[in-house]
Amino acid sequence: MGILIRNGVLVTAGDTYRADILVEAGHIKAIGANLGDGSETVYDAAGKYIFPGGIDGHVHLAQISSRGTALTDFSTTVAALAGGTTTVIAYATQKESTGILDSLEQFREEQIEGKSAVDVGMHAYLRSPNENSLAEFPALAEAGIPTVKLFMAAKGSAVHCDDRAIFTALRKAKECGMLVMVHAENSDLLSVLQQEFVDSGRTEPLWHGRAHPEVAEEEATVRAILLAKAAAAPLFVVHVSCADAMRRVREGRQSGVRVLAETCPHYLVLDASRLALPDFEGGKYVCSPPLRDAANQEPLWRALQESWIGVVGSDHCAFNFHGVKDLGKGYFPKISNGVPGMQDRLHILYTYGVLAGKLSLNRMVDVWTTTPAKVFGLYPQKGSLAVGADADIVIFDPEYSDIITAASSLEGIDYALYEGFVRKGRAEKVFLRGELVMDQGKFVGHLGQGRFIRRAPFGSAYDAPAL
Ligand code: DUC
Ligand code: ZN
Ligand code: ZN
């Protein structure tokens, strides 16, 4: 039996218009007027917006952090659904002495299957690539995993990548439709500063931020872009946190490099003053790159509106404050890095972007789902309201308003990153492949409904807009 969503205002990356949507067998069957034969379940969306389901291209779940602490698992993807996100792409780390594909296959079987509330893709998070791992790139693309993440920080760790590793990975990736993603921070600069601060007893969370200055991100961003230029390969820079790094991305694109970028909700609305909160409260906000001075926020919003940055991912990486984050009390290098964000990505963009006049509604949909779908090989199956697409659909009530609290968090940890923030609008009903799975903030689906999604090679649906 089909469903019919009537009287809503459809919002896509390119259009806003009133129409009905007919869904059959998990797909959008038709968009228009006078649809259906009367046998459908009807949902009246008068006064509501209809968005394509959100795609969060950057989440960390079911992993052990570099500090040895455990992250929340895929059952917490219910939080993503509450914020209208129907697909996440999770980082899956290559295991020691194990091939990339074998590692990821194991991760899918053990952590994703039977547990997830949303559809899931995987990014391969590589140990420093060698000849064996590069040789696996074609098979990764074939397996529907066309993205690899390389980590420029943390020299000495298994995941650190030097310039040689990045350059060779970029060249190989280009040959087989893979996209290289980088965490861009200059490792040496970070470690010198960290050592100095620790040696002089400056060990509160604030000093984590000071040990990761903006220029360290800017330098690594430029270097990665120039390596991409040398390899004539595309590049995706994750979690751009500051205006200077963003400008380097824009200049790189203007100079002809195919460089794309993501920023995250926390860099748009939270600033470095959080790290200085008393009683180790600042520990809740420790992530890398760190929260920046507030002056960076307006340029980042503008970059989203102008398409200099195309993607907003949450970089959801959730730890309990008590018992996990607070292990780093008195010694910031031990604080588990990461903040939650899966639940409120849409709320932050809508309330503090759209309603504040910084982002058009269409651009919001674009950075929240459509460009992520295109860049990460999910388009047009996902990220759009189009005939034939998966019926991942959000009925969004723009009139709803509440306050974010830990009590309303579904993220599975003991604090809310945006505690006390007003949240306007709500994903009132969320459909995953045509099934109603979230209704008025209540999960009405089942864990395990989410499927592993094989993604298409990079480039098949995407060309970055010219700047
Ligand atoms: N930074 C990352 O790069 N990944 C996860 C968490 C964090 O803070
Ligand atoms: Zn990162
Ligand atoms: Zn991350």
XYZ file of C-alpha atoms and ligand atoms in Angstrom:
477
model
C 0.000 0.000 0.000
C 1.328 3.424 -0.913
C 1.376 6.694 0.963
C 0.361 10.130 -0.151
C 1.791 13.291 1.413
C -0.506 16.154 0.552
C -0.452 19.962 0.673
C 3.178 20.416 1.726
C 5.719 22.877 0.382
C 8.552 20.907 -1.191
C 12.007 22.372 -0.667
C 14.937 21.109 -2.706
C 18.368 22.569 -3.402
C 16.969 24.327 -6.444
C 13.263 24.884 -5.889
C 10.430 25.627 -3.483
C 6.928 24.628 -4.638
C 3.641 23.197 -3.480
C 2.904 19.627 -4.562
C 1.797 16.220 -3.329
C 4.116 13.210 -3.195
C 3.044 9.655 -3.923
C 5.234 6.903 -2.490
C 5.141 3.259 -3.497
C 7.432 0.365 -2.632
C 9.910 2.624 -0.847
C 10.371 5.048 -3.730
C 8.888 8.345 -4.836
C 6.418 7.327 -7.526
C 5.039 10.721 -8.503
C 5.109 14.410 -7.564
C 2.224 16.680 -8.574
C -1.499 17.108 -8.048
C -4.433 14.671 -7.996
C -2.185 11.692 -7.289
C -3.104 8.212 -6.107
C -6.187 6.028 -6.373
C -7.598 6.515 -2.895
C -6.015 3.371 -1.437
C -3.033 5.214 0.064
C -2.386 6.252 3.643
C -2.666 10.030 3.502
C -0.568 12.500 5.505
C -1.682 16.109 5.453
C 1.367 18.393 5.392
C -0.467 21.733 5.139
C 1.723 24.457 6.656
C 4.762 22.173 6.616
C 7.902 21.958 4.533
C 8.907 18.721 2.839
C 12.658 18.060 2.666
C 14.574 15.121 1.243
C 15.965 13.077 4.157
C 19.237 14.465 5.501
C 22.647 12.964 4.767
C 25.291 13.284 7.444
C 28.542 12.462 5.691
C 30.685 12.563 8.816
C 29.934 10.441 11.874
C 32.062 8.359 14.216
C 30.259 5.446 15.836
C 31.222 2.118 17.400
C 34.923 2.855 17.462
C 37.666 3.094 20.037
C 39.133 6.586 20.149
C 42.827 7.358 20.007
C 42.604 7.870 23.792
C 41.369 4.283 24.153
C 37.814 5.272 25.057
C 34.675 3.854 23.438
C 32.274 5.779 21.253
C 28.535 5.266 21.185
C 27.213 2.640 18.762
C 24.830 2.528 15.810
C 21.719 2.143 17.970
C 22.110 5.862 18.717
C 21.402 6.733 15.076
C 17.834 7.236 16.316
C 19.188 10.677 17.249
C 20.024 11.334 13.604
C 16.456 10.437 12.618
C 15.082 12.841 15.212
C 16.911 15.563 13.310
C 15.613 14.381 9.934
C 18.814 12.596 8.902
C 18.049 9.307 7.152
C 21.553 8.377 5.981
C 24.902 8.636 7.738
C 28.350 7.878 6.393
C 30.490 6.471 9.159
C 34.246 6.301 9.438
C 35.470 2.732 9.642
C 39.101 2.357 10.628
C 41.447 -0.082 8.992
C 42.620 -2.613 11.567
C 46.216 -3.393 12.325
C 47.668 -6.077 10.014
C 44.353 -6.339 8.173
C 43.394 -5.234 4.688
C 41.109 -2.260 4.295
C 38.221 -4.141 2.736
C 38.428 -6.977 5.254
C 38.465 -4.454 8.115
C 35.446 -2.624 6.764
C 33.499 -5.757 5.952
C 34.003 -6.901 9.536
C 32.892 -3.506 10.840
C 29.747 -3.638 8.712
C 28.813 -7.107 9.930
C 29.612 -6.542 13.582
C 28.521 -2.949 14.098
C 26.071 -1.837 11.441
C 23.912 -4.787 10.374
C 20.918 -5.258 12.632
C 21.695 -2.158 14.686
C 21.239 0.998 12.678
C 18.083 3.114 12.538
C 19.287 4.931 9.396
C 20.910 3.881 6.146
C 24.687 3.770 6.375
C 27.651 4.201 4.079
C 31.264 3.824 5.142
C 34.376 5.940 4.591
C 37.628 3.996 4.874
C 39.773 5.560 7.572
C 43.247 4.393 6.572
C 46.367 3.555 8.414
C 49.144 5.379 6.609
C 48.727 3.987 3.093
C 51.410 1.732 1.661
C 51.562 -0.177 -1.627
C 49.197 -2.849 -0.337
C 46.527 -0.405 0.715
C 46.768 1.594 -2.511
C 46.309 -1.654 -4.407
C 42.964 -2.070 -2.643
C 41.521 1.236 -3.906
C 39.831 -0.218 -7.024
C 38.200 -2.950 -4.930
C 37.008 -0.367 -2.407
C 35.342 1.660 -5.145
C 33.757 -1.541 -6.480
C 32.466 -2.369 -3.003
C 30.619 0.950 -2.847
C 33.148 2.661 -0.575
C 34.573 5.394 -2.832
C 36.070 7.585 -0.079
C 39.210 7.330 2.037
C 40.071 9.574 4.942
C 43.695 10.495 5.630
C 44.847 12.101 8.841
C 47.567 14.758 8.670
C 47.862 15.321 12.442
C 49.238 12.939 15.118
C 52.683 12.131 13.712
C 53.895 8.899 15.229
C 50.420 7.371 15.367
C 49.312 4.588 13.028
C 46.873 6.823 11.186
C 49.218 9.763 10.532
C 49.882 10.389 6.844
C 52.911 12.256 5.579
C 52.984 14.128 2.276
C 54.260 11.104 0.400
C 51.327 9.011 1.631
C 48.859 11.738 0.710
C 50.318 12.361 -2.730
C 50.444 8.690 -3.668
C 46.930 8.129 -2.337
C 45.605 11.095 -4.319
C 47.155 9.789 -7.534
C 45.832 6.279 -7.038
C 42.388 7.495 -5.959
C 41.969 9.549 -9.104
C 42.539 6.458 -11.277
C 39.641 4.552 -9.790
C 36.923 7.037 -8.873
C 37.912 7.384 -5.227
C 37.859 10.652 -3.304
C 40.553 11.424 -0.718
C 39.353 13.266 2.382
C 41.832 14.935 4.716
C 41.870 16.011 8.330
C 44.138 19.008 7.820
C 46.265 20.116 10.768
C 50.062 20.487 10.858
C 51.209 17.738 13.190
C 54.627 19.157 14.122
C 53.249 22.533 15.023
C 50.610 20.942 17.246
C 53.055 18.705 19.057
C 55.576 21.488 19.797
C 52.848 23.666 21.296
C 51.276 20.821 23.234
C 54.627 19.903 24.776
C 55.304 23.513 25.772
C 51.920 23.915 27.413
C 52.115 20.638 29.285
C 55.679 21.351 30.442
C 54.590 24.698 31.840
C 51.560 23.273 33.635
C 48.976 24.724 31.269
C 46.794 21.635 31.135
C 43.167 22.838 31.199
C 40.876 22.317 28.140
C 41.560 25.885 27.020
C 45.124 24.836 26.178
C 43.900 22.096 23.892
C 42.481 24.892 21.776
C 45.664 26.953 21.934
C 47.711 23.912 20.910
C 45.663 23.675 17.681
C 45.956 27.205 16.256
C 44.126 28.271 13.131
C 47.368 28.614 11.215
C 48.109 24.912 11.753
C 44.837 24.114 9.985
C 45.458 26.710 7.297
C 48.958 25.405 6.559
C 47.865 21.774 6.242
C 44.863 22.802 4.127
C 47.098 24.642 1.665
C 49.560 21.752 1.577
C 46.807 19.203 0.887
C 45.373 21.404 -1.858
C 48.780 21.753 -3.512
C 49.352 18.006 -3.280
C 45.963 17.549 -4.993
C 47.086 20.012 -7.635
C 50.321 18.064 -8.139
C 48.344 14.829 -8.457
C 45.628 16.479 -10.593
C 43.178 14.769 -8.263
C 40.053 15.885 -6.422
C 40.255 16.506 -2.679
C 37.727 16.850 0.129
C 38.731 18.821 3.228
C 36.694 17.740 6.251
C 35.643 19.950 9.168
C 36.926 23.362 8.022
C 36.707 25.331 11.252
C 38.070 28.802 10.503
C 37.906 31.610 7.967
C 41.563 31.384 6.899
C 41.339 27.687 5.987
C 38.034 28.330 4.213
C 39.628 31.099 2.130
C 42.426 28.720 1.108
C 39.793 26.252 -0.113
C 38.074 28.986 -2.095
C 41.359 30.155 -3.614
C 42.291 26.578 -4.434
C 39.030 26.129 -6.348
C 39.467 29.482 -8.074
C 42.911 28.351 -9.194
C 41.449 25.234 -10.788
C 41.973 22.547 -8.124
C 38.922 20.352 -7.580
C 38.816 20.946 -3.828
C 35.583 20.562 -1.885
C 34.978 21.185 1.772
C 32.806 20.548 4.775
C 32.168 22.538 7.902
C 30.259 21.446 11.007
C 27.435 22.952 13.068
C 29.608 23.459 16.148
C 31.969 25.781 14.276
C 28.978 27.854 13.162
C 27.454 28.571 16.574
C 29.925 27.717 19.354
C 33.212 29.471 20.022
C 36.485 29.013 21.873
C 35.211 30.695 25.034
C 33.463 27.399 25.842
C 36.852 25.764 26.414
C 37.524 28.168 29.275
C 34.391 27.263 31.244
C 35.147 26.485 34.913
C 35.059 23.092 36.657
C 36.279 21.265 33.578
C 32.998 22.087 31.768
C 35.275 23.117 28.893
C 36.130 19.437 28.443
C 32.692 18.868 26.916
C 33.696 21.061 23.979
C 37.095 19.561 23.191
C 37.326 18.479 19.573
C 39.842 18.809 16.753
C 40.075 21.202 15.087
C 38.972 23.079 18.191
C 36.218 25.662 18.524
C 37.502 28.983 17.184
C 37.076 32.659 17.998
C 33.559 33.836 17.199
C 34.851 36.070 14.387
C 35.120 32.949 12.227
C 31.418 32.195 12.302
C 30.110 34.844 9.891
C 32.677 33.948 7.182
C 31.744 30.269 7.498
C 28.014 31.009 7.139
C 28.780 33.185 4.141
C 30.902 30.405 2.636
C 27.921 28.052 2.872
C 25.566 30.543 1.279
C 28.033 31.310 -1.544
C 28.878 27.616 -2.199
C 32.524 28.064 -1.238
C 31.804 25.275 1.228
C 29.261 22.727 -0.003
C 28.706 20.302 2.863
C 27.717 20.432 6.529
C 28.542 17.195 8.343
C 28.204 16.787 12.076
C 31.568 15.098 12.890
C 29.450 13.396 15.539
C 31.859 11.733 17.960
C 30.082 11.319 21.286
C 31.547 10.501 24.681
C 30.046 10.686 28.135
C 31.278 13.632 30.125
C 31.375 11.700 33.382
C 33.748 8.779 33.248
C 35.120 9.438 29.744
C 35.793 13.087 28.903
C 36.693 13.797 32.511
C 39.553 11.277 32.374
C 41.429 14.236 30.918
C 40.788 16.516 33.879
C 44.081 18.153 34.773
C 45.783 16.957 31.572
C 44.210 18.034 28.279
C 46.083 15.549 26.034
C 44.025 12.828 27.672
C 40.640 14.358 26.889
C 38.734 12.243 24.348
C 38.382 14.487 21.303
C 34.975 14.873 19.789
C 31.534 16.354 20.231
C 28.055 15.011 19.494
C 26.026 16.556 16.673
C 23.965 13.963 14.821
C 20.665 15.109 16.326
C 20.807 18.865 15.866
C 22.501 19.446 12.484
C 19.200 20.488 10.900
C 18.033 22.486 13.912
C 21.223 24.540 14.022
C 21.159 25.233 10.282
C 17.483 26.177 10.317
C 17.339 28.196 13.528
C 20.695 29.982 13.359
C 21.143 29.987 9.585
C 17.813 30.230 7.787
C 15.830 32.118 10.425
C 18.766 34.445 11.072
C 18.914 35.329 7.360
C 22.359 33.776 6.808
C 21.316 30.845 4.665
C 18.477 30.464 2.209
C 16.167 27.507 2.760
C 17.309 26.000 -0.547
C 20.975 26.361 0.359
C 20.218 24.733 3.701
C 18.782 21.686 1.944
C 21.740 21.698 -0.413
C 24.466 21.648 2.249
C 22.450 19.344 4.512
C 21.692 16.628 1.986
C 21.924 17.335 -1.749
C 25.586 18.206 -2.157
C 26.597 15.477 0.329
C 24.579 13.040 -1.827
C 26.354 14.202 -4.976
C 29.857 14.298 -3.548
C 29.556 10.977 -1.743
C 27.961 9.000 -4.572
C 24.386 8.739 -3.287
C 22.658 10.983 -5.797
C 19.969 10.757 -7.197
C 18.937 7.760 -5.058
C 19.178 10.023 -2.026
C 19.408 13.754 -1.325
C 16.588 14.807 -3.615
C 12.822 14.820 -3.939
C 12.592 13.260 -7.381
C 10.592 10.521 -9.020
C 12.459 7.237 -8.620
C 14.495 8.366 -5.583
C 14.370 6.536 -2.250
C 11.383 7.845 -0.303
C 13.540 9.333 2.464
C 11.291 12.242 3.316
C 10.981 14.744 6.163
C 7.782 16.597 6.993
C 9.183 19.638 8.792
C 7.046 21.760 11.100
C 8.486 25.296 11.003
C 6.253 26.443 13.874
C 7.653 24.044 16.462
C 9.984 25.466 19.073
C 11.699 24.108 22.168
C 14.937 24.282 24.129
C 17.713 21.751 23.669
C 18.496 19.819 26.836
C 20.366 16.651 27.734
C 17.005 15.161 28.717
C 15.751 15.441 25.129
C 18.952 14.039 23.644
C 18.845 10.642 21.952
C 22.590 10.641 21.382
C 23.240 8.220 24.221
C 25.495 10.413 26.336
C 25.088 12.450 29.501
C 25.220 15.978 28.092
C 23.890 18.042 25.208
C 26.399 20.088 23.227
C 23.808 22.798 22.592
C 22.237 22.750 26.073
C 19.938 25.760 26.454
C 19.870 26.677 22.747
C 16.480 27.468 21.259
C 15.596 24.955 18.553
C 13.013 26.136 16.031
C 11.320 23.739 13.685
C 11.166 19.995 13.965
C 11.334 16.951 11.730
C 7.773 16.045 12.648
C 7.521 12.939 10.511
C 10.464 11.117 8.982
C 10.129 8.388 6.356
C 12.976 6.004 5.551
C 12.448 4.343 2.168
C 8.732 4.961 2.532
C 8.351 3.723 6.131
C 7.291 6.165 8.829
C 10.096 5.821 11.384
C 9.948 9.017 13.454
C 6.713 10.652 14.478
C 6.489 13.798 16.653
C 9.919 13.096 18.111
C 9.101 9.420 18.856
C 10.971 6.575 17.181
C 8.351 4.324 15.608
C 10.678 2.165 13.525
C 13.072 -0.557 14.659
C 16.807 -0.826 15.078
C 18.220 -2.736 12.165
C 15.958 -1.050 9.619
C 18.960 0.873 8.294
C 20.784 -0.745 5.394
C 24.367 -0.562 4.247
C 24.360 1.573 1.110
C 26.866 1.007 -1.671
C 27.869 4.359 -3.112
C 28.839 5.256 -6.667
C 32.395 6.295 -7.595
C 33.286 9.935 -7.092
C 32.432 12.270 -9.896
C 29.562 10.352 -11.395
C 27.030 12.940 -10.226
C 29.103 15.862 -9.150
C 30.949 18.808 -10.506
C 31.733 21.553 -8.043
C 30.162 24.845 -9.057
C 32.686 27.275 -10.544
C 33.587 30.156 -8.235
N 38.101 15.294 15.610
C 38.233 14.446 14.587
O 38.964 14.728 13.666
N 37.551 13.301 14.597
C 36.699 12.923 15.635
C 36.558 13.837 16.714
C 37.331 15.080 16.655
O 37.272 15.915 17.508
Zn 39.096 14.789 11.669
Zn 35.709 13.298 12.349
